[in-house]
Short mmCIF file of C-alpha atoms in Angstrom, two decimals:
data_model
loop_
_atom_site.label_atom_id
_atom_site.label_comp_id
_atom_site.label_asym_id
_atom_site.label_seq_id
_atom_site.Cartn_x
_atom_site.Cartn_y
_atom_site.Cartn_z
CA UNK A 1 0.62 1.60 -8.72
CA UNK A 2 1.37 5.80 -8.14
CA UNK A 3 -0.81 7.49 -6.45
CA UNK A 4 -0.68 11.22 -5.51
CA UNK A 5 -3.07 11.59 -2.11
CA UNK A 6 -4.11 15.40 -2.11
CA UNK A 7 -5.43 16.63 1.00
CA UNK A 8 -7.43 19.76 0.44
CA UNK A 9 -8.19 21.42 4.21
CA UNK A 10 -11.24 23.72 4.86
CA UNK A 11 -13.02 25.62 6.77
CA UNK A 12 -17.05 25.23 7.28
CA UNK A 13 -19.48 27.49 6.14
CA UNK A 14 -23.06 27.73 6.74
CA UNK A 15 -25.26 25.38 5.51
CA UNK A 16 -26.47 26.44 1.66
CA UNK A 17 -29.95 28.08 1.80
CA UNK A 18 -30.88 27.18 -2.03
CA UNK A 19 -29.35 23.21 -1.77
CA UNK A 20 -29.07 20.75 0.62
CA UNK A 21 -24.69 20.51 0.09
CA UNK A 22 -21.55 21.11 2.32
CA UNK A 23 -20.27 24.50 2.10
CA UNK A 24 -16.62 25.48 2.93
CA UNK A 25 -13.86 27.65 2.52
CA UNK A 26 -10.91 26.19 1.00
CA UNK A 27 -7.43 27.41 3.01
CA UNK A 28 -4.84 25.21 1.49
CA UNK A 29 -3.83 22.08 -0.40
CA UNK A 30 -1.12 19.95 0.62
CA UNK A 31 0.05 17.44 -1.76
CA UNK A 32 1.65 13.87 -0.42
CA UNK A 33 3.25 10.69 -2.34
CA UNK A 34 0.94 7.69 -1.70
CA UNK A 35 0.68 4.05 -3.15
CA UNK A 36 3.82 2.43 -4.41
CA UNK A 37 5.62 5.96 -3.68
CA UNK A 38 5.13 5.80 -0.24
CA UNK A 39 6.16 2.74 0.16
CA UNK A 40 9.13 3.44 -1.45
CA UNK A 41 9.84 6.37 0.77
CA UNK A 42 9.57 3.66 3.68
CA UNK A 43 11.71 1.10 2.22
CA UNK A 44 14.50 3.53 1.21
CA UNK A 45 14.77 4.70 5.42
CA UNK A 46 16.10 0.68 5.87
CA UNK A 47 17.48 -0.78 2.85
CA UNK A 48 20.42 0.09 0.45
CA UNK A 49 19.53 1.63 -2.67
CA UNK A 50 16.49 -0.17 -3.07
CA UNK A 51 14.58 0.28 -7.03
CA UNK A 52 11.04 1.61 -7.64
CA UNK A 53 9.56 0.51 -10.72
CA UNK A 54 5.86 2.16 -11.64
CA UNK A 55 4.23 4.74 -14.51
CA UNK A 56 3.74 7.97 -14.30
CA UNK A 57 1.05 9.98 -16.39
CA UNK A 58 1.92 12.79 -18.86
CA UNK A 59 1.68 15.46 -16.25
CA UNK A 60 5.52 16.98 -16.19
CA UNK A 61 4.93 18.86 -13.08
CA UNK A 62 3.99 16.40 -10.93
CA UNK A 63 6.58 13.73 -12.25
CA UNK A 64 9.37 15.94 -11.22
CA UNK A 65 7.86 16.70 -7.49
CA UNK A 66 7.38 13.02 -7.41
CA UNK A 67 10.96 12.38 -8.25
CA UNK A 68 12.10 14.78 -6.20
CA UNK A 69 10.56 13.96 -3.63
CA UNK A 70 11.61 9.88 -3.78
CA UNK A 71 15.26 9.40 -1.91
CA UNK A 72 17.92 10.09 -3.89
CA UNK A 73 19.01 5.98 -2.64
CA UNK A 74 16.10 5.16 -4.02
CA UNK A 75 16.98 4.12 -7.90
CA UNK A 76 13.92 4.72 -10.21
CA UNK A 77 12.91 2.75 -13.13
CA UNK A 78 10.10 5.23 -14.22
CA UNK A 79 7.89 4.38 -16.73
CA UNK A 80 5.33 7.41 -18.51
CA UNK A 81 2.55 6.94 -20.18
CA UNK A 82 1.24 9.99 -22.38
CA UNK A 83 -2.20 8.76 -22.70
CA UNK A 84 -3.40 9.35 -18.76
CA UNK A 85 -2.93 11.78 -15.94
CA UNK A 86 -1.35 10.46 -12.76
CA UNK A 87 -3.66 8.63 -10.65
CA UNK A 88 -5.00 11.47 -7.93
CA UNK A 89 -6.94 10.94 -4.82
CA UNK A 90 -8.26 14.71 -3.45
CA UNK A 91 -9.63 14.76 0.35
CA UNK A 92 -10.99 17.83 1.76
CA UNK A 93 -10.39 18.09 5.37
CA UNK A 94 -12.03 20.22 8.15
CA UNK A 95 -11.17 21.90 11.05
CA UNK A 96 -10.69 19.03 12.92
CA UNK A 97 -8.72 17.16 10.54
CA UNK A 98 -12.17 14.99 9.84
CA UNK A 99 -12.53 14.28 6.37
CA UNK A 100 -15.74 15.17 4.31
CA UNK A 101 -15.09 14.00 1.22
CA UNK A 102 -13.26 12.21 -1.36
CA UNK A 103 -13.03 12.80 -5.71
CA UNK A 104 -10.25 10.90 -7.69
CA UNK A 105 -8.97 11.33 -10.94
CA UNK A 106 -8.08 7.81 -11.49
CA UNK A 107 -7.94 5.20 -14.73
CA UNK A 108 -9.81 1.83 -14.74
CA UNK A 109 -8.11 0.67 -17.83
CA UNK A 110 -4.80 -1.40 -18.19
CA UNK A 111 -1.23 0.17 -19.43
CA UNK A 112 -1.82 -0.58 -23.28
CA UNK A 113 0.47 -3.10 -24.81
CA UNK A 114 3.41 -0.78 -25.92
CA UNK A 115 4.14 0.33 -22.93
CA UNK A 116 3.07 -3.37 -21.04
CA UNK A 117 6.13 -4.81 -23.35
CA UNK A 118 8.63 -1.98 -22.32
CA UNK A 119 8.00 -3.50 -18.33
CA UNK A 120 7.87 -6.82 -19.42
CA UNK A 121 11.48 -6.11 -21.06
CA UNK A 122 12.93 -4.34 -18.09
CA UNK A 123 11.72 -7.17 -15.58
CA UNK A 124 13.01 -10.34 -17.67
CA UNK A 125 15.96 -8.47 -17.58
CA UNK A 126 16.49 -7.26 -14.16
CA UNK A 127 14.14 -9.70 -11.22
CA UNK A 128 16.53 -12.11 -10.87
CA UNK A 129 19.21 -9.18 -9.22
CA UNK A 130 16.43 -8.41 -6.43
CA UNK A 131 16.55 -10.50 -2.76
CA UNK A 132 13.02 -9.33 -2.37
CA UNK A 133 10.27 -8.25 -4.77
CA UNK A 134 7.13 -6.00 -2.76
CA UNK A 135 4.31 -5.65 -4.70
CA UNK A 136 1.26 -2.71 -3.89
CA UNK A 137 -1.42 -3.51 -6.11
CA UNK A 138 -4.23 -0.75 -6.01
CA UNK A 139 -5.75 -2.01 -8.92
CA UNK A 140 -4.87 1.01 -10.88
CA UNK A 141 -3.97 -0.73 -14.15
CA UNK A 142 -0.27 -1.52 -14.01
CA UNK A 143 -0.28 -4.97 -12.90
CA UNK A 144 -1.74 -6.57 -16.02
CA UNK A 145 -2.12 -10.51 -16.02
CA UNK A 146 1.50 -10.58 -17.77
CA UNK A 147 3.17 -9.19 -15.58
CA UNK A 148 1.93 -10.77 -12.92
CA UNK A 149 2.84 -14.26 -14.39
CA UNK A 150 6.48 -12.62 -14.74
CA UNK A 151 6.64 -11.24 -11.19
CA UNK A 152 5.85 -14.49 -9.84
CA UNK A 153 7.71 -16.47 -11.67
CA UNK A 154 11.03 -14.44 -11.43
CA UNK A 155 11.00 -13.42 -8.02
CA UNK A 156 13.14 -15.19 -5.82
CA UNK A 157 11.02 -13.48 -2.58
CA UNK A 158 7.86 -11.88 -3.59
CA UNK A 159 5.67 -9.74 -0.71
CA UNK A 160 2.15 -8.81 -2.46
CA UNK A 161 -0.01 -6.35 -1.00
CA UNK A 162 -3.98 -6.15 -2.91
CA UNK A 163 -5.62 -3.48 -1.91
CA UNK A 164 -9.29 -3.36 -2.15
CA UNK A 165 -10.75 0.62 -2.89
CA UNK A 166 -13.77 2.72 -4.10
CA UNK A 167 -12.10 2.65 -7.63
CA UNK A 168 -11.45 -0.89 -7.64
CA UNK A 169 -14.57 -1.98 -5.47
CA UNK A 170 -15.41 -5.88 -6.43
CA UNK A 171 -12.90 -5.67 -8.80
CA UNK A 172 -9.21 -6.34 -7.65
CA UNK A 173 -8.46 -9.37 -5.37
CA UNK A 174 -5.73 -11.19 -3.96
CA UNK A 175 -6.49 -14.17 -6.14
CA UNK A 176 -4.79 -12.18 -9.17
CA UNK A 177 -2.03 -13.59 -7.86
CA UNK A 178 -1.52 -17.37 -7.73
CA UNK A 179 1.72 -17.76 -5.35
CA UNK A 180 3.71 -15.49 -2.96
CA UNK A 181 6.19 -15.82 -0.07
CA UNK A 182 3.65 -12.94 2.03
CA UNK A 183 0.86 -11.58 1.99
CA UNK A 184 -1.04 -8.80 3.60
CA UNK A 185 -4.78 -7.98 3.47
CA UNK A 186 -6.90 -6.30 5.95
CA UNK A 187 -9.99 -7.61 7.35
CA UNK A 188 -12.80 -6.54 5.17
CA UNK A 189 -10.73 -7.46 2.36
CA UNK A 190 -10.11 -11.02 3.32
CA UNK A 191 -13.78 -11.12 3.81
CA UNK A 192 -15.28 -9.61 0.72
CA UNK A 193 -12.66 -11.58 -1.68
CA UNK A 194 -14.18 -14.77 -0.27
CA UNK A 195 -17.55 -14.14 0.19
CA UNK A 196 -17.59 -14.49 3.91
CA UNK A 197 -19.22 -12.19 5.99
CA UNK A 198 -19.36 -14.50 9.49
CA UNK A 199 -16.81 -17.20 8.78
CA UNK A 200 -14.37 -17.44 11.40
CA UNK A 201 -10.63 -15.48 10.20
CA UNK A 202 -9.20 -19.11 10.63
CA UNK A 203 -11.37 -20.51 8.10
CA UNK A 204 -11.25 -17.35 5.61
CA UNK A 205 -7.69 -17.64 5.25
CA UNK A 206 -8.39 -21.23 4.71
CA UNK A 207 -10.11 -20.35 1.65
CA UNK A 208 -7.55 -17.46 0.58
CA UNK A 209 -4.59 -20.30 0.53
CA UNK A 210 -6.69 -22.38 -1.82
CA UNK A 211 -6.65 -19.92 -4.39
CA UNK A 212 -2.92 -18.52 -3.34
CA UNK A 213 0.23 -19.94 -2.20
CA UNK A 214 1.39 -18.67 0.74
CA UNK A 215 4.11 -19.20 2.93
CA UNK A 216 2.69 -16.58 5.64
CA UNK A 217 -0.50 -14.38 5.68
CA UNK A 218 -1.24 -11.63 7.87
CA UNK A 219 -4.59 -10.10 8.29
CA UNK A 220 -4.78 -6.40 9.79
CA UNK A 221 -7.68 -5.09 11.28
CA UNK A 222 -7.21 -1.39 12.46
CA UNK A 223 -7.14 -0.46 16.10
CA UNK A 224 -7.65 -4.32 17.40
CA UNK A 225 -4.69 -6.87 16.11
CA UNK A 226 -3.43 -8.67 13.77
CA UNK A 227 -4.08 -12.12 12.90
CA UNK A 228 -0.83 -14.02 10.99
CA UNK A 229 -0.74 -17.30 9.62
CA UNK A 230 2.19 -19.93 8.90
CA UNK A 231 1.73 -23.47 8.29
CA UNK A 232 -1.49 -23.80 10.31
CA UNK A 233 -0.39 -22.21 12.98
CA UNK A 234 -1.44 -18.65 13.64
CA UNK A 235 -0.66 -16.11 16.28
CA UNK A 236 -2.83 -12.83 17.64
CA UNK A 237 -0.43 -9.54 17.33
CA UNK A 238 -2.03 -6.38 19.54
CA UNK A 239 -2.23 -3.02 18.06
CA UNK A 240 0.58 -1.17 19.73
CA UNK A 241 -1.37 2.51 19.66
CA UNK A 242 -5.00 3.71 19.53
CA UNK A 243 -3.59 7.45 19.42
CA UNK A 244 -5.26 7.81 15.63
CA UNK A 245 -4.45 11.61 13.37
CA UNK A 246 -5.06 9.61 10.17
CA UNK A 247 -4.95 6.01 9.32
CA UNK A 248 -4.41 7.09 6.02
CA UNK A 249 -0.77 4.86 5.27
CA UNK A 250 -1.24 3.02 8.01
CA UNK A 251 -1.45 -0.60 6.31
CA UNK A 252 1.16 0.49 3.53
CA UNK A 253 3.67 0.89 6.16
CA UNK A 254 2.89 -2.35 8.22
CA UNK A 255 2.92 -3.82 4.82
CA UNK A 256 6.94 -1.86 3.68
CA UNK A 257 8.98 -2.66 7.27
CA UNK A 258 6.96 -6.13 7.71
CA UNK A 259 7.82 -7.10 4.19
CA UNK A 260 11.64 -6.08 4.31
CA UNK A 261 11.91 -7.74 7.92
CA UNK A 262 10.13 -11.40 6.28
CA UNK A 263 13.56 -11.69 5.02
CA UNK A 264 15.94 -12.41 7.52
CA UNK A 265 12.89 -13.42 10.24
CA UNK A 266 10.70 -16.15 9.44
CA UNK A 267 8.88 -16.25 12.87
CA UNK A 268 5.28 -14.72 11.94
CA UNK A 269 4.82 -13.53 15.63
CA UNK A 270 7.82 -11.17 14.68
CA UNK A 271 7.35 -9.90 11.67
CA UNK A 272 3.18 -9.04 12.81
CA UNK A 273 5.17 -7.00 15.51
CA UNK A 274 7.18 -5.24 13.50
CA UNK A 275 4.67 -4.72 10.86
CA UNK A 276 1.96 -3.48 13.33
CA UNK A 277 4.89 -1.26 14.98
CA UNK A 278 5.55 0.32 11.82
CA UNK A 279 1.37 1.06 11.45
CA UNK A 280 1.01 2.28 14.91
CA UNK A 281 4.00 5.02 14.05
CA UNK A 282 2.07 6.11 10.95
CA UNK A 283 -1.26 6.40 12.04
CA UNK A 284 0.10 9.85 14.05
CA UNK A 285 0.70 11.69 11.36
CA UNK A 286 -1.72 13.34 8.56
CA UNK A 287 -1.11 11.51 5.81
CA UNK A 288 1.71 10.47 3.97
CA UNK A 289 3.83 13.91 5.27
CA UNK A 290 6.04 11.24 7.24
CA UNK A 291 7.61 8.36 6.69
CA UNK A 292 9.01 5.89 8.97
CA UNK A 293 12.62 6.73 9.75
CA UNK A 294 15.17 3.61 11.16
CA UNK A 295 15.55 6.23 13.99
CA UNK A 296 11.80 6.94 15.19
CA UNK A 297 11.32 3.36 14.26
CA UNK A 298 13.94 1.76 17.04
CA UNK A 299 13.43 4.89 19.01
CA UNK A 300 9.88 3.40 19.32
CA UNK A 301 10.88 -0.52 19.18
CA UNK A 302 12.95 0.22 21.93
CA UNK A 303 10.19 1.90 24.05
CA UNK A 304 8.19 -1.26 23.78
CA UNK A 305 11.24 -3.34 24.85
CA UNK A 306 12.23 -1.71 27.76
#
């Protein structure tokens, strides 16, 4: 799934005398490439001419910023569809780079059939020339049941990311999906899609692998570690950095450089490092207005190391 994150910074006025609302002055708007697009961006920094498949809405503009604004190494297989705007998530930010609040333009229905067929074509055609298939599901309506099947079937490494948000709240899960080589999930999610508030994270991801086939799962959880599992062993990862701008990204890039490093490492304790090294790079900036770069990225690795 596309998303486009705007981030909409303010100043603060005085309190309204007539209603009991938030009053600021808008200064500017800032406009950055989230979802599947960032990830892209990420993945394009350490592989060769990787492709990005997703849809784009009927808003011409914005496509061409958007394509712009992807890698020219990154190949696109863009798909539009006429009937919906892009999916938009607006934040309005205050002096301190808080935020206040949130509005989204954003779709709850599936891509309708036409267009479901088109992607159905393209990846019958084309999953078998990919070493590694990474998934972001934000539950935006791309990823119908069909395609899913597809993905999973035709993959010959698939990394899934299900992201659980206030559009999608109770609705999107990881147990979509029934099989995958990794996956990712923070915390609360791994909680709420199971129904466990006070389980131990052991036993949680117990009952994730009985509805999903995992070779490894990692479970984030912000500022504090993360928890990976492999064949009933699992491992504790630190965070590497508690110097927070925006977590905003954060889990999309642990999810990218993790995901691309799964391939030629399959030692969970390393891929958790990399993966949380990756977050703790993103979490200084605002938003999506970096990406991580193979240079920051050993830069930092090697910081660590030394």
């Amino acid at each position: 799934d596309s998303i486009l994150d705007e981030y909409i910074f303010t100043i603060g006025l005085a309190k309204s005398p007539k209603e009991e609302l938030v009053s600021v002055k808008e200064e500017n708007r800032t406009m950055y490439l989230g979802g599947i697009l960032a990830t892209a961006k990420h993945i394009s920094n350490f592989v060769n001419k990787p492709t990005l498949l997703t849809v784009l809405g009927n808003d011409s503009k914005q496509n061409q910023f958007i394509k712009n604004d992807i890698k020219k190494t990154c190949k696109l297989a863009i798909f539009k569809d006429i009937s919906r705007k892009n999916t938009t998530k607006s934040r309005f930010i205050d002096e301190s780079k808080k935020k206040l609040f949130q509005s989204n333009k954003v779709y709850f229905e599936n891509i309708n059939n036409k267009l479901e067929k088109k992607i159905i074509n393209y990846l019958n055609k084309n999953l078998h020339k990919f070493d590694l298939v990474i998934v972001n599901d934000f539950g935006h309506g791309l990823l119908t049941e069909k395609i899913r099947r597809i993905i999973e079937l035709k993959s010959k490494n698939l990394t899934l990311n299900v992201q659980t948000n206030s559009a999608n709240f109770g609705y999107s899960f990881y147990y979509k999906y029934k099989k995958c080589d990794y996956l990712t999930l923070d915390e609360p999610e791994a909680r709420l899609s199971t129904g466990e508030r006070f389980l131990t994270i052991e036993n949680v991801v117990k009952k994730i692998l009985k509805n999903v086939k995992s070779k490894i799962v990692a479970v984030t959880h912000g500022s504090h570690e993360t928890r990976i599992f492999k064949e009933k062993k699992n491992f504790f990862v630190p965070a590497l950095s508690k110097n927070v701008v925006d977590t905003l990204g954060a889990g999309d890039a642990f999810f990218a450089i993790s995901s691309i490093y799964s391939l030629i490492d399959k030692d969970p304790r390393n891929i958790a490092f990399v993966g949380n090294l990756s977050g703790a790079l993103q979490i200084q900036y605002l938003g999506h207005e970096k990406t991580i770069d193979r240079d920051n990225f050993f830069s930092y690795l090697k910081s660590f190391l030394s």
